[in-house]
Amino acid sequence: MAVIPRLDTLGPSNTFRSHRVDEVTGVDGTALAELSLAPGLYVKRSIAKMRKARPMPLSVRIDRIAAAGARFLRTVDGVSLDEHERQVSQASGVALSVVREASQAIVRSAAAVGESVRRARPLGTGDDWHEVSSTGAVWTRRGDVLAVQAPGNHPATHAAWLEALALGYRVAVRPSRREPFTPYRLVQALRMSGFGAEQVTFLPTDHTVAREFVDTADLALVYGGSDAVARYRDRGDVLVQGPGRSKVLIADGDWAEHVDTVVSSVAGFGGTACVNASAVLVDGEAAAFAKELARRLAAVAVVPPASEAAVLPAFPLERARELETYLRSELDGGELLSGGELLEPLPGGGAVLRPAVVLLDRPDPSRLGIELPFPCVWVAPWSPADGITPLRHSLTVTAITGDEELLASLIEETTIGNLHIGDRPTHEMRPGLPHDGHLAEFLMRSKTVIRGDFAHH
Amino acid sequence: MAAAEGDFYSAAMEWHFGPETGSPFWLSKADSLGFDPRRDVRTHADLRRFPNVVGELRNVPVEALIPRGYGDRPDVIGAFDSGGTTGAPKRVLLMSDWMRHSLTWKSLRMDDLGFPFDANWLTIAPSGPHIFGRLMAEVTRMRGGICFTIDLDPRWVRKSLALGRTEEASRYADHVVDQAHSILEQQDIGVLVVTPPLLVRMAESDRLVDLVNEKVSVIMWGGAHLDADTRAVLQGEVFPKVRLCGQYGSTMILGGSMERAGSGKPAGQCVFDSFSPYTTFSVVDPDSLKEVAEGERGQVVMHHVSKSLLLPNNLERDLATRVAAPAGALGVSVADVTPVAVFEEAQVIEGVY
């Protein structure tokens, strides 16, 4: 029997091998790793120690993050990139090809982190107070330690906290039990590239200690569902990354031209990201569009995630059943179009859910807001009379329309995070462009510096 | 050994069920037991025949618990409550002969564990209605030190937590820790007695950690659970030169068991040995209530059989691993004690205590 790897904490002064552990299992049920669980006292002491550490100079941080990106692609702690990517795929169910793309995305973000944080800085502020000769403003941190309660849905989400590290935060990452491999590798790569142990840590905990983790750090970045949003909504020190509910609006009179954009928006990245579209509004012939979309999505291969052809994510069988049951319970008269049985059990264990298209007879905002972790999209007719109400509360809206007035109202709508105009998929992202605002808008503030002459004696 | 076990239980049953010596509480039950304790109880295993009567201790007048054999002027130290973690408190009496007897045993275990003699103690523990603080104050006296005490009200903390007032519970803990700080700063303290949540709270203050490391040679924790991982951090990182010792007990057995000293315990485990034959443990399957095998986990059952009290078969709120008792001891020892999540239909709420 193969030896199951043990992921211990990577604390600021030591690693900790706990008595109590979480088991990390693949979607097919195989045991992949054991995860040490840090007790609350260890977490608090770690964060206190990180708070006392001083960050390295900005340019050094940026160089070392870039180096860590390159390091990520090589063998880290005896684990090759290929081995790592297979573990991630098996644990999270994300298709291997998507995991490989994510590795490259992490590397690109690491290489561009200096430029990314520079773009987030207000024009009127500088990085260094020494540069203020009489009056000016500097971009300063709101705290010292950022706690990241990380997700396990997609490995590239970990690129986000690299920006905090670049801004001088000490970053403590609590991995998801579902997929702890990516942050474990990234923290190791950062340390191999010159970040001190007190600058970046890997602190797995159980759910009870997770609350202490968030409360103990100065600021926290929490990924989660509606429950996490509800818990932390009123906290100025916590930034919650909840469901994305991204949408596409086709309102230029010719839907047939834009099916590719929608297929990509729905199934790109395997449909597991918050930037995947979960709703499409069509001005005219919504039913015909939905059928064509379903036909195109039915061509996506239904294969195990490790297969080279795989795009779709896999789930433990029980979880896949829950998702199907939930989807069916929410149909409420909507027509489910999928190319075959929704749930396809995999020979080796686990299951894949076929892409699902649900045709609604009207743009009902509550159902348009149902986001599931596989390609699942709600299609509804839309007319200018419906206005932008059904498009509200979206991380990204792709608007295919030439109506300037409509576009202007989408830009001004406060509950829409990003606007893509024309045939640009909802998941299109690049370093330097804000994802849900710039992370720096949460982490930093502008501070006035006014300098007078010293009275010399 | 078997003969000694038989003699012990014969004498105990004669005492508790003899009309001249038994307590009104047990004598009134004798007919409804369905067996004759004086004839049928000869071994530790036979204790399992008794019903679990602790629930009745919520409202029985405490005088009814005193064995008549103590005569007209029994020397009662006082009445004490169970923790009240799961509903209304249960009450028992502490008699002076039992207190002397059990604390003498406890003090000998402290010798084994390397506790200093003639050292001052700082005891952060509840006084009445709980037994913990009282016993600790007495044991300091027996060991030649001066006892500094800080009172705790774990009932208030639990109430605050049940109402979701975590902030209030936290402020209370700070209030207690501040008092400890002042004593540790100003006085010579060799032994610190404290509950695990408060010890963890103390460990968050650099100054307190320094004071404890500088002055204290033994920290004795008890009154609440301490998970193995937190214990490892406390011992290995926070208080590396201080000896951490646990005690595990219950008001319902009128005292505590002590952590096993030195060798003889499985790696990394904290094993508690009871004061056999007077206080003993069993570990049972929570559903079937059958005893689990050695090395397996189950729910702890405590038994108390002394001259002052008979209270067998008390199903406690804790889970533990069954470990072999020391040679010659009855029952079993327990390791890695943790709370069960749901007990008697009420959610267990732990707090500072």
mmCIF file of N, CA and C in Angstrom, chain A residues 348-438:
data_model
loop_
_atom_site.group_PDB
_atom_site.id
_atom_site.type_symbol
_atom_site.label_atom_id
_atom_site.label_comp_id
_atom_site.label_asym_id
_atom_site.label_seq_id
_atom_site.Cartn_x
_atom_site.Cartn_y
_atom_site.Cartn_z
ATOM 1 N N GLY A 348 -14.070 4.310 -12.097
ATOM 2 C CA GLY A 348 -13.188 4.172 -10.933
ATOM 3 C C GLY A 348 -13.752 4.767 -9.656
ATOM 4 N N GLY A 349 -14.990 5.255 -9.685
ATOM 5 C CA GLY A 349 -15.548 5.919 -8.499
ATOM 6 C C GLY A 349 -15.768 7.389 -8.783
ATOM 7 N N GLY A 350 -16.721 7.993 -8.070
ATOM 8 C CA GLY A 350 -17.062 9.385 -8.319
ATOM 9 C C GLY A 350 -18.006 9.488 -9.503
ATOM 10 N N ALA A 351 -18.369 10.713 -9.837
ATOM 11 C CA ALA A 351 -19.323 10.913 -10.928
ATOM 12 C C ALA A 351 -19.106 12.272 -11.564
ATOM 13 N N VAL A 352 -19.530 12.368 -12.826
ATOM 14 C CA VAL A 352 -19.502 13.641 -13.539
ATOM 15 C C VAL A 352 -20.946 14.055 -13.789
ATOM 16 N N LEU A 353 -21.204 15.348 -13.698
ATOM 17 C CA LEU A 353 -22.529 15.856 -14.060
ATOM 18 C C LEU A 353 -22.429 16.474 -15.446
ATOM 19 N N ARG A 354 -23.301 16.050 -16.341
ATOM 20 C CA ARG A 354 -23.296 16.630 -17.697
ATOM 21 C C ARG A 354 -23.736 18.082 -17.614
ATOM 22 N N PRO A 355 -23.245 18.902 -18.540
ATOM 23 C CA PRO A 355 -23.679 20.296 -18.547
ATOM 24 C C PRO A 355 -25.207 20.377 -18.599
ATOM 25 N N ALA A 356 -25.732 21.311 -17.846
ATOM 26 C CA ALA A 356 -27.187 21.443 -17.755
ATOM 27 C C ALA A 356 -27.606 22.829 -18.221
ATOM 28 N N VAL A 357 -28.622 22.856 -19.074
ATOM 29 C CA VAL A 357 -29.206 24.116 -19.510
ATOM 30 C C VAL A 357 -30.665 24.079 -19.074
ATOM 31 N N VAL A 358 -31.093 25.105 -18.368
ATOM 32 C CA VAL A 358 -32.494 25.142 -17.947
ATOM 33 C C VAL A 358 -33.167 26.335 -18.617
ATOM 34 N N LEU A 359 -34.223 26.047 -19.341
ATOM 35 C CA LEU A 359 -34.947 27.106 -20.036
ATOM 36 C C LEU A 359 -36.098 27.598 -19.172
ATOM 37 N N LEU A 360 -36.090 28.886 -18.887
ATOM 38 C CA LEU A 360 -37.159 29.505 -18.093
ATOM 39 C C LEU A 360 -38.046 30.328 -19.029
ATOM 40 N N ASP A 361 -39.265 30.608 -18.566
ATOM 41 C CA ASP A 361 -40.145 31.396 -19.436
ATOM 42 C C ASP A 361 -40.056 32.887 -19.157
ATOM 43 N N ARG A 362 -39.337 33.243 -18.086
ATOM 44 C CA ARG A 362 -39.167 34.669 -17.782
ATOM 45 C C ARG A 362 -37.894 34.857 -16.949
ATOM 46 N N PRO A 363 -37.323 36.042 -16.942
ATOM 47 C CA PRO A 363 -36.059 36.266 -16.219
ATOM 48 C C PRO A 363 -36.303 36.410 -14.713
ATOM 49 N N ASP A 364 -36.532 35.276 -14.063
ATOM 50 C CA ASP A 364 -36.841 35.245 -12.634
ATOM 51 C C ASP A 364 -35.525 35.371 -11.839
ATOM 52 N N PRO A 365 -35.299 36.503 -11.170
ATOM 53 C CA PRO A 365 -33.991 36.745 -10.538
ATOM 54 C C PRO A 365 -33.585 35.659 -9.539
ATOM 55 N N SER A 366 -34.545 35.032 -8.836
ATOM 56 C CA SER A 366 -34.128 34.073 -7.811
ATOM 57 C C SER A 366 -33.490 32.846 -8.443
ATOM 58 N N ARG A 367 -34.058 32.369 -9.565
ATOM 59 C CA ARG A 367 -33.456 31.198 -10.192
ATOM 60 C C ARG A 367 -32.230 31.553 -11.024
ATOM 61 N N LEU A 368 -32.216 32.750 -11.543
ATOM 62 C CA LEU A 368 -31.022 33.178 -12.278
ATOM 63 C C LEU A 368 -29.818 33.289 -11.341
ATOM 64 N N GLY A 369 -30.096 33.299 -10.050
ATOM 65 C CA GLY A 369 -29.011 33.429 -9.072
ATOM 66 C C GLY A 369 -28.513 32.100 -8.546
ATOM 67 N N ILE A 370 -29.014 30.988 -9.079
ATOM 68 C CA ILE A 370 -28.573 29.681 -8.567
ATOM 69 C C ILE A 370 -27.288 29.266 -9.273
ATOM 70 N N GLU A 371 -26.219 29.242 -8.507
ATOM 71 C CA GLU A 371 -24.909 28.918 -9.070
ATOM 72 C C GLU A 371 -24.461 27.564 -8.538
ATOM 73 N N LEU A 372 -24.194 26.627 -9.432
ATOM 74 C CA LEU A 372 -23.749 25.295 -9.015
ATOM 75 C C LEU A 372 -22.334 25.045 -9.533
ATOM 76 N N PRO A 373 -21.603 24.156 -8.864
ATOM 77 C CA PRO A 373 -20.173 24.013 -9.186
ATOM 78 C C PRO A 373 -19.886 23.109 -10.386
ATOM 79 N N PHE A 374 -20.734 23.149 -11.386
ATOM 80 C CA PHE A 374 -20.460 22.451 -12.646
ATOM 81 C C PHE A 374 -21.179 23.264 -13.724
ATOM 82 N N PRO A 375 -20.926 23.001 -15.007
ATOM 83 C CA PRO A 375 -21.567 23.830 -16.032
ATOM 84 C C PRO A 375 -23.084 23.691 -15.978
ATOM 85 N N CYS A 376 -23.716 24.690 -15.426
ATOM 86 C CA CYS A 376 -25.169 24.666 -15.235
ATOM 87 C C CYS A 376 -25.643 26.100 -15.444
ATOM 88 N N VAL A 377 -26.509 26.284 -16.419
ATOM 89 C CA VAL A 377 -26.848 27.649 -16.783
ATOM 90 C C VAL A 377 -28.356 27.793 -16.978
ATOM 91 N N TRP A 378 -28.878 28.882 -16.511
ATOM 92 C CA TRP A 378 -30.310 29.179 -16.612
ATOM 93 C C TRP A 378 -30.488 30.172 -17.756
ATOM 94 N N VAL A 379 -31.344 29.814 -18.707
ATOM 95 C CA VAL A 379 -31.564 30.671 -19.872
ATOM 96 C C VAL A 379 -32.980 31.229 -19.805
ATOM 97 N N ALA A 380 -33.096 32.540 -20.009
ATOM 98 C CA ALA A 380 -34.425 33.153 -19.950
ATOM 99 C C ALA A 380 -34.554 34.219 -21.025
ATOM 100 N N PRO A 381 -35.773 34.424 -21.501
ATOM 101 C CA PRO A 381 -35.979 35.529 -22.434
ATOM 102 C C PRO A 381 -35.829 36.862 -21.704
ATOM 103 N N TRP A 382 -35.402 37.835 -22.454
ATOM 104 C CA TRP A 382 -35.214 39.169 -21.868
ATOM 105 C C TRP A 382 -35.642 40.189 -22.910
ATOM 106 N N SER A 383 -36.260 41.263 -22.461
ATOM 107 C CA SER A 383 -36.551 42.354 -23.383
ATOM 108 C C SER A 383 -36.152 43.656 -22.706
ATOM 109 N N PRO A 384 -35.902 44.689 -23.472
ATOM 110 C CA PRO A 384 -35.470 45.952 -22.864
ATOM 111 C C PRO A 384 -36.387 46.385 -21.732
ATOM 112 N N ALA A 385 -37.666 45.985 -21.811
ATOM 113 C CA ALA A 385 -38.594 46.369 -20.743
ATOM 114 C C ALA A 385 -38.211 45.751 -19.400
ATOM 115 N N ASP A 386 -37.502 44.609 -19.421
ATOM 116 C CA ASP A 386 -37.067 43.987 -18.155
ATOM 117 C C ASP A 386 -35.962 44.798 -17.469
ATOM 118 N N GLY A 387 -35.266 45.603 -18.254
ATOM 119 C CA GLY A 387 -34.210 46.441 -17.676
ATOM 120 C C GLY A 387 -33.063 45.604 -17.129
ATOM 121 N N ILE A 388 -32.260 46.209 -16.239
ATOM 122 C CA ILE A 388 -31.077 45.489 -15.751
ATOM 123 C C ILE A 388 -31.339 44.720 -14.463
ATOM 124 N N THR A 389 -32.570 44.781 -13.945
ATOM 125 C CA THR A 389 -32.847 44.087 -12.680
ATOM 126 C C THR A 389 -32.405 42.622 -12.691
ATOM 127 N N PRO A 390 -32.719 41.840 -13.746
ATOM 128 C CA PRO A 390 -32.289 40.436 -13.707
ATOM 129 C C PRO A 390 -30.772 40.257 -13.827
ATOM 130 N N LEU A 391 -30.058 41.319 -14.123
ATOM 131 C CA LEU A 391 -28.600 41.211 -14.258
ATOM 132 C C LEU A 391 -27.865 41.660 -13.001
ATOM 133 N N ARG A 392 -28.614 42.096 -12.012
ATOM 134 C CA ARG A 392 -27.976 42.596 -10.787
ATOM 135 C C ARG A 392 -27.323 41.442 -10.015
ATOM 136 N N HIS A 393 -26.500 41.783 -9.038
ATOM 137 C CA HIS A 393 -25.816 40.813 -8.168
ATOM 138 C C HIS A 393 -25.015 39.803 -8.976
ATOM 139 N N SER A 394 -24.130 40.309 -9.813
ATOM 140 C CA SER A 394 -23.293 39.453 -10.636
ATOM 141 C C SER A 394 -21.847 39.868 -10.492
ATOM 142 N N LEU A 395 -20.967 38.885 -10.383
ATOM 143 C CA LEU A 395 -19.553 39.219 -10.356
ATOM 144 C C LEU A 395 -19.163 39.811 -11.715
ATOM 145 N N THR A 396 -19.561 39.108 -12.787
ATOM 146 C CA THR A 396 -19.253 39.603 -14.122
ATOM 147 C C THR A 396 -20.493 39.501 -14.998
ATOM 148 N N VAL A 397 -20.724 40.532 -15.788
ATOM 149 C CA VAL A 397 -21.764 40.477 -16.813
ATOM 150 C C VAL A 397 -21.079 40.670 -18.166
ATOM 151 N N THR A 398 -21.317 39.710 -19.068
ATOM 152 C CA THR A 398 -20.918 39.910 -20.457
ATOM 153 C C THR A 398 -22.158 40.428 -21.183
ATOM 154 N N ALA A 399 -22.069 41.659 -21.702
ATOM 155 C CA ALA A 399 -23.230 42.268 -22.357
ATOM 156 C C ALA A 399 -22.949 42.378 -23.844
ATOM 157 N N ILE A 400 -23.705 41.614 -24.613
ATOM 158 C CA ILE A 400 -23.539 41.662 -26.070
ATOM 159 C C ILE A 400 -24.656 42.537 -26.618
ATOM 160 N N THR A 401 -24.346 43.792 -26.690
ATOM 161 C CA THR A 401 -25.335 44.779 -27.125
ATOM 162 C C THR A 401 -24.617 46.038 -27.562
ATOM 163 N N GLY A 402 -25.239 46.745 -28.466
ATOM 164 C CA GLY A 402 -24.672 48.023 -28.881
ATOM 165 C C GLY A 402 -25.395 49.183 -28.203
ATOM 166 N N ASP A 403 -26.305 48.877 -27.319
ATOM 167 C CA ASP A 403 -27.114 49.908 -26.670
ATOM 168 C C ASP A 403 -26.281 50.638 -25.612
ATOM 169 N N GLU A 404 -25.829 51.812 -25.973
ATOM 170 C CA GLU A 404 -24.937 52.577 -25.086
ATOM 171 C C GLU A 404 -25.587 52.903 -23.748
ATOM 172 N N GLU A 405 -26.885 53.170 -23.833
ATOM 173 C CA GLU A 405 -27.574 53.556 -22.601
ATOM 174 C C GLU A 405 -27.633 52.364 -21.625
ATOM 175 N N LEU A 406 -27.891 51.186 -22.204
ATOM 176 C CA LEU A 406 -27.931 49.959 -21.392
ATOM 177 C C LEU A 406 -26.548 49.692 -20.784
ATOM 178 N N LEU A 407 -25.518 49.831 -21.592
ATOM 179 C CA LEU A 407 -24.157 49.602 -21.095
ATOM 180 C C LEU A 407 -23.820 50.585 -19.976
ATOM 181 N N ALA A 408 -24.242 51.834 -20.164
ATOM 182 C CA ALA A 408 -23.965 52.840 -19.134
ATOM 183 C C ALA A 408 -24.647 52.467 -17.818
ATOM 184 N N SER A 409 -25.866 51.945 -17.914
ATOM 185 C CA SER A 409 -26.541 51.599 -16.663
ATOM 186 C C SER A 409 -25.905 50.358 -16.022
ATOM 187 N N LEU A 410 -25.337 49.467 -16.829
ATOM 188 C CA LEU A 410 -24.635 48.306 -16.261
ATOM 189 C C LEU A 410 -23.342 48.741 -15.566
ATOM 190 N N ILE A 411 -22.654 49.701 -16.143
ATOM 191 C CA ILE A 411 -21.440 50.239 -15.511
ATOM 192 C C ILE A 411 -21.782 50.890 -14.177
ATOM 193 N N GLU A 412 -22.914 51.587 -14.144
ATOM 194 C CA GLU A 412 -23.263 52.322 -12.934
ATOM 195 C C GLU A 412 -23.889 51.432 -11.861
ATOM 196 N N GLU A 413 -24.331 50.249 -12.245
ATOM 197 C CA GLU A 413 -25.002 49.357 -11.295
ATOM 198 C C GLU A 413 -23.995 48.880 -10.234
ATOM 199 N N THR A 414 -24.305 49.145 -8.958
ATOM 200 C CA THR A 414 -23.330 48.880 -7.902
ATOM 201 C C THR A 414 -23.176 47.401 -7.564
ATOM 202 N N THR A 415 -24.143 46.569 -7.934
ATOM 203 C CA THR A 415 -24.048 45.161 -7.562
ATOM 204 C C THR A 415 -23.424 44.309 -8.664
ATOM 205 N N ILE A 416 -22.921 44.954 -9.699
ATOM 206 C CA ILE A 416 -22.221 44.225 -10.762
ATOM 207 C C ILE A 416 -20.734 44.517 -10.642
ATOM 208 N N GLY A 417 -19.928 43.443 -10.570
ATOM 209 C CA GLY A 417 -18.497 43.607 -10.322
ATOM 210 C C GLY A 417 -17.728 44.032 -11.554
ATOM 211 N N ASN A 418 -17.928 43.337 -12.661
ATOM 212 C CA ASN A 418 -17.146 43.587 -13.870
ATOM 213 C C ASN A 418 -18.078 43.559 -15.069
ATOM 214 N N LEU A 419 -17.764 44.350 -16.061
ATOM 215 C CA LEU A 419 -18.567 44.383 -17.271
ATOM 216 C C LEU A 419 -17.692 44.029 -18.473
ATOM 217 N N HIS A 420 -18.087 42.986 -19.191
ATOM 218 C CA HIS A 420 -17.418 42.637 -20.444
ATOM 219 C C HIS A 420 -18.378 43.002 -21.575
ATOM 220 N N ILE A 421 -17.888 43.705 -22.561
ATOM 221 C CA ILE A 421 -18.762 44.156 -23.635
ATOM 222 C C ILE A 421 -18.424 43.388 -24.907
ATOM 223 N N GLY A 422 -19.453 42.785 -25.506
ATOM 224 C CA GLY A 422 -19.228 42.027 -26.739
ATOM 225 C C GLY A 422 -18.832 40.586 -26.438
ATOM 226 N N ASP A 423 -18.214 39.951 -27.416
ATOM 227 C CA ASP A 423 -17.904 38.527 -27.285
ATOM 228 C C ASP A 423 -16.660 38.267 -26.430
ATOM 229 N N ARG A 424 -16.755 38.619 -25.179
ATOM 230 C CA ARG A 424 -15.654 38.366 -24.244
ATOM 231 C C ARG A 424 -16.226 37.538 -23.114
ATOM 232 N N PRO A 425 -15.788 36.251 -22.997
ATOM 233 C CA PRO A 425 -16.372 35.348 -21.999
ATOM 234 C C PRO A 425 -16.285 35.916 -20.576
ATOM 235 N N THR A 426 -17.208 35.488 -19.752
ATOM 236 C CA THR A 426 -17.265 36.002 -18.376
ATOM 237 C C THR A 426 -16.014 35.662 -17.585
ATOM 238 N N HIS A 427 -15.349 34.560 -17.972
ATOM 239 C CA HIS A 427 -14.199 34.131 -17.161
ATOM 240 C C HIS A 427 -12.891 34.804 -17.584
ATOM 241 N N GLU A 428 -12.944 35.695 -18.545
ATOM 242 C CA GLU A 428 -11.706 36.317 -18.996
ATOM 243 C C GLU A 428 -11.120 37.188 -17.883
ATOM 244 N N MET A 429 -9.891 36.874 -17.521
ATOM 245 C CA MET A 429 -9.236 37.608 -16.428
ATOM 246 C C MET A 429 -7.776 37.758 -16.799
ATOM 247 N N ARG A 430 -7.150 38.778 -16.289
ATOM 248 C CA ARG A 430 -5.698 38.823 -16.442
ATOM 249 C C ARG A 430 -5.087 39.613 -15.308
ATOM 250 N N PRO A 431 -3.832 39.324 -15.007
ATOM 251 C CA PRO A 431 -3.179 40.035 -13.903
ATOM 252 C C PRO A 431 -3.247 41.532 -14.127
ATOM 253 N N GLY A 432 -3.524 42.262 -13.082
ATOM 254 C CA GLY A 432 -3.577 43.713 -13.191
ATOM 255 C C GLY A 432 -4.989 44.240 -13.341
ATOM 256 N N LEU A 433 -5.909 43.396 -13.817
ATOM 257 C CA LEU A 433 -7.305 43.812 -13.902
ATOM 258 C C LEU A 433 -8.018 43.335 -12.635
ATOM 259 N N PRO A 434 -8.823 44.222 -12.066
ATOM 260 C CA PRO A 434 -9.493 43.813 -10.820
ATOM 261 C C PRO A 434 -10.450 42.654 -11.061
ATOM 262 N N HIS A 435 -10.513 41.749 -10.093
ATOM 263 C CA HIS A 435 -11.369 40.568 -10.204
ATOM 264 C C HIS A 435 -12.704 40.850 -9.525
ATOM 265 N N ASP A 436 -12.645 41.286 -8.294
ATOM 266 C CA ASP A 436 -13.848 41.712 -7.577
ATOM 267 C C ASP A 436 -13.423 42.993 -6.871
ATOM 268 N N GLY A 437 -13.132 44.012 -7.648
ATOM 269 C CA GLY A 437 -12.351 45.140 -7.161
ATOM 270 C C GLY A 437 -10.924 44.645 -7.026
ATOM 271 N N HIS A 438 -9.984 45.555 -6.847
ATOM 272 C CA HIS A 438 -8.624 45.134 -6.532
ATOM 273 C C HIS A 438 -8.599 44.706 -5.075
#
